[in-house]
Short mmCIF file of C-alpha atoms in Angstrom, two decimals:
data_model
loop_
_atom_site.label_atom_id
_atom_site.label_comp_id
_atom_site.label_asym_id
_atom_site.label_seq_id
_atom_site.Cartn_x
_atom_site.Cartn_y
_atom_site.Cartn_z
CA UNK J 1 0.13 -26.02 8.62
CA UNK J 2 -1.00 -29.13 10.43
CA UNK J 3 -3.43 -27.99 12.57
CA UNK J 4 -4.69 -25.74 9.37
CA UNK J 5 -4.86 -29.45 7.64
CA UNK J 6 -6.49 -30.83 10.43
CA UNK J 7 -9.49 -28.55 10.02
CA UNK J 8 -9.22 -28.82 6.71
CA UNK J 9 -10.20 -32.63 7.15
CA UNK J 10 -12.69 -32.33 9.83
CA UNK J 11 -15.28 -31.03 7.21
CA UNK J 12 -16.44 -28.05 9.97
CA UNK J 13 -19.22 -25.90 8.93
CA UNK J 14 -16.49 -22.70 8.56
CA UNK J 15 -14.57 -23.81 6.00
CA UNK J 16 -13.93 -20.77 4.45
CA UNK J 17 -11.96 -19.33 7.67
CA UNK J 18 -9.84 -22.66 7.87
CA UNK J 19 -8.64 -22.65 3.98
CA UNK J 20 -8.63 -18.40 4.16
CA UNK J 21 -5.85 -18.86 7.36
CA UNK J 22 -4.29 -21.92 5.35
CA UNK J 23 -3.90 -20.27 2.36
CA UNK J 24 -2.56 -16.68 3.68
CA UNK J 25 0.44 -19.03 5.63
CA UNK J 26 0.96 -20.40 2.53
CA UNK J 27 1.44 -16.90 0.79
CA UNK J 28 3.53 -15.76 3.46
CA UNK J 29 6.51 -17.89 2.90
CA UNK J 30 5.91 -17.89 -0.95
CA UNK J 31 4.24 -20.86 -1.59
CA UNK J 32 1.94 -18.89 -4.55
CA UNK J 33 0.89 -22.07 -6.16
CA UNK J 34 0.17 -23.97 -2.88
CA UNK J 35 -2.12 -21.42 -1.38
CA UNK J 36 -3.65 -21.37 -4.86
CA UNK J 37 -4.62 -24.50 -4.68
CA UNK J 38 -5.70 -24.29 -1.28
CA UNK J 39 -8.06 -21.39 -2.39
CA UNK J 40 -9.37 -23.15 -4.85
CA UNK J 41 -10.29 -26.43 -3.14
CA UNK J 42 -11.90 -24.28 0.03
CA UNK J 43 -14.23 -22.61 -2.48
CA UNK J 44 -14.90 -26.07 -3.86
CA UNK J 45 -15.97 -27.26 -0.18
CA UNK J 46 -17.87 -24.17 0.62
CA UNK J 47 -19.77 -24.72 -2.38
CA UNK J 48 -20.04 -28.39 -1.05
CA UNK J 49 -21.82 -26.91 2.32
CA UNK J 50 -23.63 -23.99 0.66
CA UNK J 51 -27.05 -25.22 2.20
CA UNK J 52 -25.96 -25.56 5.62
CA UNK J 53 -24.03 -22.60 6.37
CA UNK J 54 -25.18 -19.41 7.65
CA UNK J 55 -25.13 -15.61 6.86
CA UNK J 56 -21.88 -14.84 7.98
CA UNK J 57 -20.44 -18.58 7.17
CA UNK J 58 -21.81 -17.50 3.65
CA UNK J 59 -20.01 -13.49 4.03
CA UNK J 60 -16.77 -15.40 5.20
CA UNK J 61 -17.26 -17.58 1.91
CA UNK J 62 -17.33 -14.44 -0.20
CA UNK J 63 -14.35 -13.17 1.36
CA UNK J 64 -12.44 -16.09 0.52
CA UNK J 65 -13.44 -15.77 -3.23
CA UNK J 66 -12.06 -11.87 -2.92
CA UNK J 67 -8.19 -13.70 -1.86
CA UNK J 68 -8.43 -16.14 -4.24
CA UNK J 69 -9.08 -12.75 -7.36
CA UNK J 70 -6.61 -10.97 -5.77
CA UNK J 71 -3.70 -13.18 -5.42
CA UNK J 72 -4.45 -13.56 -9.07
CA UNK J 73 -4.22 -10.20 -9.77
CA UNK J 74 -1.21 -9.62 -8.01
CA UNK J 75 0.00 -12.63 -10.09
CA UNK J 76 -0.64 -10.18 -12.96
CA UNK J 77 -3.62 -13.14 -14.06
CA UNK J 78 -5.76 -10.47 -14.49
CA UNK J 79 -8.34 -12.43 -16.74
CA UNK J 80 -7.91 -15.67 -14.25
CA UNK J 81 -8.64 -12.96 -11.57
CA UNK J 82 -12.31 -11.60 -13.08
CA UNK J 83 -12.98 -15.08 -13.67
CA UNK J 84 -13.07 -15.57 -9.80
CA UNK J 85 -14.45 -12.24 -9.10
CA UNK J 86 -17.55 -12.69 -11.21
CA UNK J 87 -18.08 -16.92 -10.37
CA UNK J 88 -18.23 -15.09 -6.58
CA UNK J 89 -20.82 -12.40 -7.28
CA UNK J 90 -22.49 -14.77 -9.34
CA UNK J 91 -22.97 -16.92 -5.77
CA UNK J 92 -23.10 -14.56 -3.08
CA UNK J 93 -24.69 -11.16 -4.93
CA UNK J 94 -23.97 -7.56 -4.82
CA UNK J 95 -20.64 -7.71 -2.51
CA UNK J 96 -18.85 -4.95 -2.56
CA UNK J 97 -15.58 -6.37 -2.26
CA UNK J 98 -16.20 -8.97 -4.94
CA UNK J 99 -17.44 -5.76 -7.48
CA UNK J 100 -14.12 -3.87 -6.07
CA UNK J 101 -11.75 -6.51 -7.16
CA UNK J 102 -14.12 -6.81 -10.57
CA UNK J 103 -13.15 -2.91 -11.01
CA UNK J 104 -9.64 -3.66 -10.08
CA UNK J 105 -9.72 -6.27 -12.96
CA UNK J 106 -10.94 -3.89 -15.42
CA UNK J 107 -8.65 -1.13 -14.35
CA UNK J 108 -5.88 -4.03 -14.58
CA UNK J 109 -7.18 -4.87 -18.14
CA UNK J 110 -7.06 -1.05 -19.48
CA UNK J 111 -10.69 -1.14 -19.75
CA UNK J 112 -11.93 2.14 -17.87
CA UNK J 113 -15.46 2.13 -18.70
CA UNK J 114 -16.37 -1.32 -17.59
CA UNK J 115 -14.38 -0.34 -14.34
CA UNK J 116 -16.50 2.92 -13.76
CA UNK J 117 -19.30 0.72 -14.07
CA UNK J 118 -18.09 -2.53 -11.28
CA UNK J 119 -17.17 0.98 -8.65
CA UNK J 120 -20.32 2.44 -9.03
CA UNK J 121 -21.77 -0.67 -8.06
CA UNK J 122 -19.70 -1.17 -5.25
CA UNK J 123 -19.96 1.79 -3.76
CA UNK J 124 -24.22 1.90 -4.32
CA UNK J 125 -23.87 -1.67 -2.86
CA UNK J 126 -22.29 -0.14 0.31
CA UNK J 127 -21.85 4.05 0.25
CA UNK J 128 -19.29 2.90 3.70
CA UNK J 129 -16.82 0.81 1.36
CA UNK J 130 -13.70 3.21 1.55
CA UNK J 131 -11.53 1.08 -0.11
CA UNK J 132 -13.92 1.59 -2.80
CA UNK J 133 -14.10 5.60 -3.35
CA UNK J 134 -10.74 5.16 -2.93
CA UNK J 135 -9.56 3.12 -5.78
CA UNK J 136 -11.78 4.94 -7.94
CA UNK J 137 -10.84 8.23 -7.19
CA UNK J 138 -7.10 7.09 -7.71
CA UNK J 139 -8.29 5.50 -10.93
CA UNK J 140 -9.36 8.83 -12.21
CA UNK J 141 -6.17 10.54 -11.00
CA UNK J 142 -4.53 8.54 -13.07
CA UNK J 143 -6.48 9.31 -16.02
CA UNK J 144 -5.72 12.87 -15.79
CA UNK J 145 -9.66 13.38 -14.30
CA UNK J 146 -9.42 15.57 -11.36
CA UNK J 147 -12.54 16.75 -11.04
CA UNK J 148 -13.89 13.72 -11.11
CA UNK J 149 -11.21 12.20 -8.53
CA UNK J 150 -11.88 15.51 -6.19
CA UNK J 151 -15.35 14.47 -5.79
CA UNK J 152 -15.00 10.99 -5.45
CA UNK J 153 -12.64 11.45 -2.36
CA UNK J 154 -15.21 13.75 -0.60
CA UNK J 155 -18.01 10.90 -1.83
CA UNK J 156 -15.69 8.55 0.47
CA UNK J 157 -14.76 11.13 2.96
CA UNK J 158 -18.18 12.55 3.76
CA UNK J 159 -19.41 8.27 4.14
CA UNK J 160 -16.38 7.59 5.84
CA UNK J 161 -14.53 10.04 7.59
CA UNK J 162 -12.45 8.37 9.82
CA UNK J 163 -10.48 6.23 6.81
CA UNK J 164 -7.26 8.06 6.50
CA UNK J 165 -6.58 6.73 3.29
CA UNK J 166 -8.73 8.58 1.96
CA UNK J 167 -7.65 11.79 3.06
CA UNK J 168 -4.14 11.33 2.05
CA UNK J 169 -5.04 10.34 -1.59
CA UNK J 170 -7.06 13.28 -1.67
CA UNK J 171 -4.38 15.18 -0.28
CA UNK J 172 -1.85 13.44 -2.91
CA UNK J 173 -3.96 15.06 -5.62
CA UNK J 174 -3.48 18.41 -4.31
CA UNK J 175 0.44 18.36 -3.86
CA UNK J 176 0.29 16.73 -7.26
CA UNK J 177 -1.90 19.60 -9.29
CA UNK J 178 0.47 21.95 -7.13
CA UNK J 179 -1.54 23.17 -4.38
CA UNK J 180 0.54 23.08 -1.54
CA UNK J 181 -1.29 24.63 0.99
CA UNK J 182 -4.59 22.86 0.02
CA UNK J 183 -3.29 20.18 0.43
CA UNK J 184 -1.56 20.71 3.57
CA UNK J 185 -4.95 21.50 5.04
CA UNK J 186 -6.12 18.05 4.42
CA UNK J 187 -3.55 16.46 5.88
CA UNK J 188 -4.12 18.76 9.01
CA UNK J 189 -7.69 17.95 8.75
CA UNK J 190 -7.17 13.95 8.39
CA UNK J 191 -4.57 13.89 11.28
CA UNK J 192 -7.23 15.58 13.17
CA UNK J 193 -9.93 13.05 11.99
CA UNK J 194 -7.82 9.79 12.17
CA UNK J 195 -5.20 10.70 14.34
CA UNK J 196 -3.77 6.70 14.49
CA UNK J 197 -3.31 6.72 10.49
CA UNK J 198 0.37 6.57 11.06
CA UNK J 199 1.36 6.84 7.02
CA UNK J 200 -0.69 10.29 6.81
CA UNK J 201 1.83 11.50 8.88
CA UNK J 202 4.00 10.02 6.80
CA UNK J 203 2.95 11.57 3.29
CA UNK J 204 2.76 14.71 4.92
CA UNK J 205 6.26 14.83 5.88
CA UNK J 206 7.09 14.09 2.61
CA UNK J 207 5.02 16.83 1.42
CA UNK J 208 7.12 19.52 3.32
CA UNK J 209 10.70 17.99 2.49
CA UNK J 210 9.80 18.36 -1.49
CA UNK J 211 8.94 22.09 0.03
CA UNK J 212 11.95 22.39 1.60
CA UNK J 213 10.62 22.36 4.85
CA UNK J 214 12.82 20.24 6.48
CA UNK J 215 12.23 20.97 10.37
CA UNK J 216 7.98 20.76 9.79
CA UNK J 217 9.36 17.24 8.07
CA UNK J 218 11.21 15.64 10.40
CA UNK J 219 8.50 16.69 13.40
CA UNK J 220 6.04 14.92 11.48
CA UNK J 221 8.04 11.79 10.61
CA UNK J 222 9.20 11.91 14.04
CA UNK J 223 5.41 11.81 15.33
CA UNK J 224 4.94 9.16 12.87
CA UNK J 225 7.60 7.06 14.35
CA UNK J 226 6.76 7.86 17.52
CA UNK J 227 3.22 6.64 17.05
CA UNK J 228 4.65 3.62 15.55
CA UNK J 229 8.19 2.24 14.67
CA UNK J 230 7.07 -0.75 13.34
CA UNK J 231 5.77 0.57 10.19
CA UNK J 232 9.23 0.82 7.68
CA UNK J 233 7.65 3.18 5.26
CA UNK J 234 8.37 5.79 8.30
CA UNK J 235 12.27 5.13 8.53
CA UNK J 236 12.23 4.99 4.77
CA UNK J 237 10.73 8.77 4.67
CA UNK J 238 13.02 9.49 7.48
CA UNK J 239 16.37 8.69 5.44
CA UNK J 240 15.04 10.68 2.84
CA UNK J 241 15.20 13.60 4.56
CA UNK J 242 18.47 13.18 6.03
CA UNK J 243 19.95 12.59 2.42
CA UNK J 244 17.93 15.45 1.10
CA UNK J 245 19.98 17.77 3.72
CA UNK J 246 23.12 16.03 2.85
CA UNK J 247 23.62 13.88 5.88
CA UNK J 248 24.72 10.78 4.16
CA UNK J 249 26.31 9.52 6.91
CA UNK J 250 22.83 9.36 8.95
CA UNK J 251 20.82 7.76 6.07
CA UNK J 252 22.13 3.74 6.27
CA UNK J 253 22.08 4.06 9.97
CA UNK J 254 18.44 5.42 10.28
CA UNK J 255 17.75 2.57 7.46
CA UNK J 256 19.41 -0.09 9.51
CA UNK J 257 17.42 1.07 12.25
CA UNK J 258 14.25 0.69 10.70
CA UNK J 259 15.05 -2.95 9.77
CA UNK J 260 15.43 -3.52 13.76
CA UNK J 261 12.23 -2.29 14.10
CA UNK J 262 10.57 -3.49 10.80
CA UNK J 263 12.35 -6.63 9.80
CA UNK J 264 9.30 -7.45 7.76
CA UNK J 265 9.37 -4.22 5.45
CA UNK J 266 10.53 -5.22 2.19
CA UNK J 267 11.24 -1.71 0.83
CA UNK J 268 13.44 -1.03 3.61
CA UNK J 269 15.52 -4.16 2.37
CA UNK J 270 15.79 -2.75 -1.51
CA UNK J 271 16.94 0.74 0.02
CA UNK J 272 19.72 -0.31 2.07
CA UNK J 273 20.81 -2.99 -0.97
CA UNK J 274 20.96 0.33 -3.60
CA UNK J 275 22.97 2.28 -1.01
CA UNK J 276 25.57 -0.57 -0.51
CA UNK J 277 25.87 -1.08 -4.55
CA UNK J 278 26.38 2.87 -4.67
CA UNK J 279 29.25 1.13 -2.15
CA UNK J 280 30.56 -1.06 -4.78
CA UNK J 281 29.34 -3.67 -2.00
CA UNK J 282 27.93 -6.06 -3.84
CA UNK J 283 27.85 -9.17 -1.87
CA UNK J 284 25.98 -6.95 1.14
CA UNK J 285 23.73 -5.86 -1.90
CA UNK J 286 22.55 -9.39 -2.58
CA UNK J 287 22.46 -10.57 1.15
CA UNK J 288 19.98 -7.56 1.65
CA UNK J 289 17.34 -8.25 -1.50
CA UNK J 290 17.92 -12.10 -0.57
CA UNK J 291 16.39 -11.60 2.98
CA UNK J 292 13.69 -9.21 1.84
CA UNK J 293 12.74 -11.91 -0.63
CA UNK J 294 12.53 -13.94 2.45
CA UNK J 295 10.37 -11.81 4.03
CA UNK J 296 8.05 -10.63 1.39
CA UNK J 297 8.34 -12.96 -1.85
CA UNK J 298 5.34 -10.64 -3.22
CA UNK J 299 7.27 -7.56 -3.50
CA UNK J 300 8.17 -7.20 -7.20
CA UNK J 301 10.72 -4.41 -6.85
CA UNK J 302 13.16 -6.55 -5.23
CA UNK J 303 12.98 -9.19 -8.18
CA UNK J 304 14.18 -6.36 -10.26
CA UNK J 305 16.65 -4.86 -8.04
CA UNK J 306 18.43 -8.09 -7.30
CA UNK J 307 18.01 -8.62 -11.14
CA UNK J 308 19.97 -5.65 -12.02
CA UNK J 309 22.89 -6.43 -9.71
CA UNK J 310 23.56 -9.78 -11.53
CA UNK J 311 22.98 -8.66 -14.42
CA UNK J 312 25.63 -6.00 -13.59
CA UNK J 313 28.13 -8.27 -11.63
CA UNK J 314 27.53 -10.66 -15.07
CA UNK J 315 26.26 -13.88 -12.70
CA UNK J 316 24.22 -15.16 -15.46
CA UNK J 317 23.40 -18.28 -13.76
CA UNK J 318 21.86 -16.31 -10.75
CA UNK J 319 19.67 -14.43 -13.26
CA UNK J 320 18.39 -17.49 -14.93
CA UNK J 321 17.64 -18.54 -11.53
CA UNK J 322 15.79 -15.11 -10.57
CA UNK J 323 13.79 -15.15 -13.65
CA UNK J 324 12.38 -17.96 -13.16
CA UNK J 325 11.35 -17.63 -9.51
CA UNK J 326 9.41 -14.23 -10.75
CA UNK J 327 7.82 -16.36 -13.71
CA UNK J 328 6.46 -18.48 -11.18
CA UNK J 329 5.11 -15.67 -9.19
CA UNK J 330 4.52 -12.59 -11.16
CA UNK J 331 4.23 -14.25 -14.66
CA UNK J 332 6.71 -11.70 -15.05
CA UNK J 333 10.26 -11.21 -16.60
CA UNK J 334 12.34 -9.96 -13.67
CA UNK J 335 14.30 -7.27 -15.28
CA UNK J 336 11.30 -5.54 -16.47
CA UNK J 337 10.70 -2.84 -13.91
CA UNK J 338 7.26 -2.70 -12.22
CA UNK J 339 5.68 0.62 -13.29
CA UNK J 340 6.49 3.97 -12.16
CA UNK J 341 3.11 5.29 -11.59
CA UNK J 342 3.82 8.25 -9.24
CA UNK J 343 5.99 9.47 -12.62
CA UNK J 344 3.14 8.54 -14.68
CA UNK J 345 0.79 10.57 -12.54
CA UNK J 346 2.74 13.58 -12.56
CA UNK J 347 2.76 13.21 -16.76
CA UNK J 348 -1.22 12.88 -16.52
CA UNK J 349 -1.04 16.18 -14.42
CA UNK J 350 0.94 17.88 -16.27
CA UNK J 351 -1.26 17.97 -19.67
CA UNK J 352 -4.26 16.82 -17.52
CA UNK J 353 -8.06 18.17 -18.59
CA UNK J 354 -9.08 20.67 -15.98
CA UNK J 355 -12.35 21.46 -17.71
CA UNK J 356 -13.85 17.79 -17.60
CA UNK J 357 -17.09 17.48 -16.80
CA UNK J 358 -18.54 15.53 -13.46
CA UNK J 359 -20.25 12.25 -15.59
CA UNK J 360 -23.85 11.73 -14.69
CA UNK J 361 -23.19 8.64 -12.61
CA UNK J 362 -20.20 10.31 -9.91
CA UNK J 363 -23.35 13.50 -9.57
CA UNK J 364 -25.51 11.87 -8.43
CA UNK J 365 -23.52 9.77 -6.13
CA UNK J 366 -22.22 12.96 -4.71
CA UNK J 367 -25.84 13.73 -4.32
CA UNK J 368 -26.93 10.80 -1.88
CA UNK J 369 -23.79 11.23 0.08
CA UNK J 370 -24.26 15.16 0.39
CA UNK J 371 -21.36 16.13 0.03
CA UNK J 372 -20.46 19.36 1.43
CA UNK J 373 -16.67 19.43 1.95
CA UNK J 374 -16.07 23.46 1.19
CA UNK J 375 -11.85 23.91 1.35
CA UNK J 376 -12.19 27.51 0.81
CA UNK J 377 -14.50 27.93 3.63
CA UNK J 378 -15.01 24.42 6.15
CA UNK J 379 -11.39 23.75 6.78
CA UNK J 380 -9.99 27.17 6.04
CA UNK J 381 -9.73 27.49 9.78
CA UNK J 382 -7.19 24.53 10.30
CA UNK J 383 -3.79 25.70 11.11
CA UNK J 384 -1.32 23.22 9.48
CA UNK J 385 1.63 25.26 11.22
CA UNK J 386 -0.10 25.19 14.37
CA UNK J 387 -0.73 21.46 13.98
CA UNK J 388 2.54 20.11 13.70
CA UNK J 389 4.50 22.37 16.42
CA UNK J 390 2.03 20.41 18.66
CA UNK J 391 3.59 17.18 17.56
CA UNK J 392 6.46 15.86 20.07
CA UNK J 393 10.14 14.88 19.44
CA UNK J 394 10.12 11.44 20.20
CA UNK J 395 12.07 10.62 17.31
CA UNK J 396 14.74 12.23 18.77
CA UNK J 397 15.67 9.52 20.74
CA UNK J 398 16.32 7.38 18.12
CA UNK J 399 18.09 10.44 16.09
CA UNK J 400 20.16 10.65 19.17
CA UNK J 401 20.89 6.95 19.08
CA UNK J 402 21.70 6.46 15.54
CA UNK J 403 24.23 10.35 15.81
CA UNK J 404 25.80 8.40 18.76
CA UNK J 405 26.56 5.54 16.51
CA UNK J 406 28.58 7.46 14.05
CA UNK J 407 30.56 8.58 17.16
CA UNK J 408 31.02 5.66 18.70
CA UNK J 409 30.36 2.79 16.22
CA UNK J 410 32.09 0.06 17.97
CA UNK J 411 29.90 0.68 21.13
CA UNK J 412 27.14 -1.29 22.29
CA UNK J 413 23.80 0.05 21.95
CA UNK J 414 21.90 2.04 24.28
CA UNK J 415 18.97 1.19 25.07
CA UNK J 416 16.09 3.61 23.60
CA UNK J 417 13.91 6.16 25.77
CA UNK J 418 10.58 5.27 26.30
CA UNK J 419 7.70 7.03 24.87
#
């Protein structure tokens, strides 16, 4: 924080890298009004040293506009947020991160038209943005538009190939409107395009445990962890599995283990703290969401979880408390549960409108990209099967670990092989 204040004061041409890093530190430990302000004030000087600064000083300003509308929006200020969004594209033109976070706004807001219109700018403003054809397409998922969303994700996929993202949203859509095998084909086909895009893995072993395929699963997951441990959403996929098959006695282990290896995962935290109130063990409970709190004071879920406990263990001085550290970061209530959009898309899917027509605008998009993606015919030759016996068993090692564990709890641990 010094040193950040220290450039802060010497007035260099860059401001908008020194408040960016400021502010972000600030966020990290849960200072949301702090890095506020410090978001605020660094736009202020950038505006201060508009005329001296270069292109990229000026792209690096822009960016800094784009934290400042998102940690609004994630404060659910979704008004405060388009405020800043449009005061930035107002200075620095047709970004298209700026017109993202406008669509994100509008999407926020309920108003779908207006965000159709901020995407399609984004995306014309750079075809590359993936972030962009992403949100959209998921946007249109939600509404229960899958045509539309279909196209959109090859739109992204055909100008950026390589952003696995973009094939597991696509492939999402597919398990969702219960093609299984399509979309096990883009999985295969994104693992094979973007091969380091550890949570594809991930969603794909999810895929096959809701099909019952639990060996196909846990190859995948265990490539996934293999490729990385540090990422918790793995080890969270991985004790679903394990509880799926009934191994209940596997699933905290494999959950502690992931916090060894991702002690910044805040989702890993909530998991563990609902599996030792199933327990009756309420005091680990709240030690658990405490420390994720710690770790990630942005993660709504574990204002309601840890909500829910007092509220159940009647500490109505602890829930006063809790409530009013989620007012001051959410704007929120903390016992209101953050939305359960996966249910909500499987509702849209469900009475979704498979006739709807491609709009004018998403066309001819699809046009200047050319998009050709054919399932039926261009990836027809991929091999999911094939694909993941190929994958090694490096999870194993861990598996191993965390069996020997239940054997021998009071043991110390063993080191783990080395990939």
């Amino acid at each position: 924080r010094k040193v950040f204040e220290r450039g802060e004061n010497a007035r260099c041409t860059d401001a908008a890298s020194v408040y960016h890093g400021h502010a972000k530190l600030e966020l990290s430990i849960g200072n949301v009004e702090k890095a506020r302000d410090i978001l605020v004030e660094g736009l202020q000087e950038v505006e201060r040293l508009e005329g001296v600064m270069d292109n990229s000083y000026h792209e690096r300003a822009a960016f800094l506009a784009h934290t400042l509308g998102m940690l609004e929006l994630n404060a659910n200020r979704a008004a405060q947020a388009k405020e800043v969004f449009a005061n930035g594209i107002s200075r620095h033109g047709t970004s298209s991160q700026l017109l993202l976070g406008s669509a994100l706004c509008e999407v926020k807001l309920g108003r779908e038209e207006s965000a159709r219109t901020f995407f399609e700018q984004a995306v014309n403003a750079n075809k590359k943005h993936a972030q962009a054809w992403q949100a959209w397409g998921v946007m249109e998922m939600k509404a229960g538009n899958f045509k539309v969303a279909k196209t959109l994700f090859e739109c992204g996929i055909q100008s950026a190939p390589t952003h696995g993202a973009l094939w597991q949203a696509y492939a999402t859509l597919e398990s969702r409107l219960g093609n299984f095998e399509t979309a096990r084909i883009l999985f295969a086909a994104g693992v094979q395009k973007c091969p380091k895009h550890v949570p594809l893995y991930q969603a794909w072993a999810s895929l096959e445990m809701r099909g019952g395929n639990f060996n196909e699963a846990k190859l995948l997951i265990g490539e996934a962890l293999t490729r990385d441990k540090t990422q918790g959403s793995g080890w969270l996929v991985a004790a679903k599995i394990e509880e799926k098959q009934g191994n209940e006695g596997l699933v905290g282990l494999i959950l502690k283990r992931g916090l060894e290896c991702a002690p910044n995962h805040a989702e890993l935290y909530r998991t563990l703290a609902e599996l030792e109130v199933n327990r009756f063990r309420f005091d680990a409970a709240r030690s658990l969401l405490e420390k994720g709190l710690e770790v990630d004071p942005m993660h709504a879920p574990l204002y309601h979880s840890l909500a829910e406990l007092e509220a159940r263990v009647f500490n109505v001085d602890g829930l006063a408390k809790l409530n009013k550290r989620a007012a001051e970061v959410f704007n929120t209530n903390a016992l209101v549960p953050p939305p359960a959009s996966m249910q909500a898309w499987g509702n849209k899917i469900k009475m979704g409108r498979s006739n709807e027509l491609i709009p004018d605008g998403v066309a001819t998009l699809a046009e200047k990209v050319r998009v050709d993606i054919d399932i039926d015919n261009t990836l027809m030759d991929l091999d999911p099967d094939s694909i993941i016996e190929q994958m090694g068993g490096g999870f194993e090692a861990d598996l191993d670990y965390i069996s020997g564990e239940i054997e021998h709890s009071s043991t110390k641990q063993k080191p783990l092989t080395q990939q």
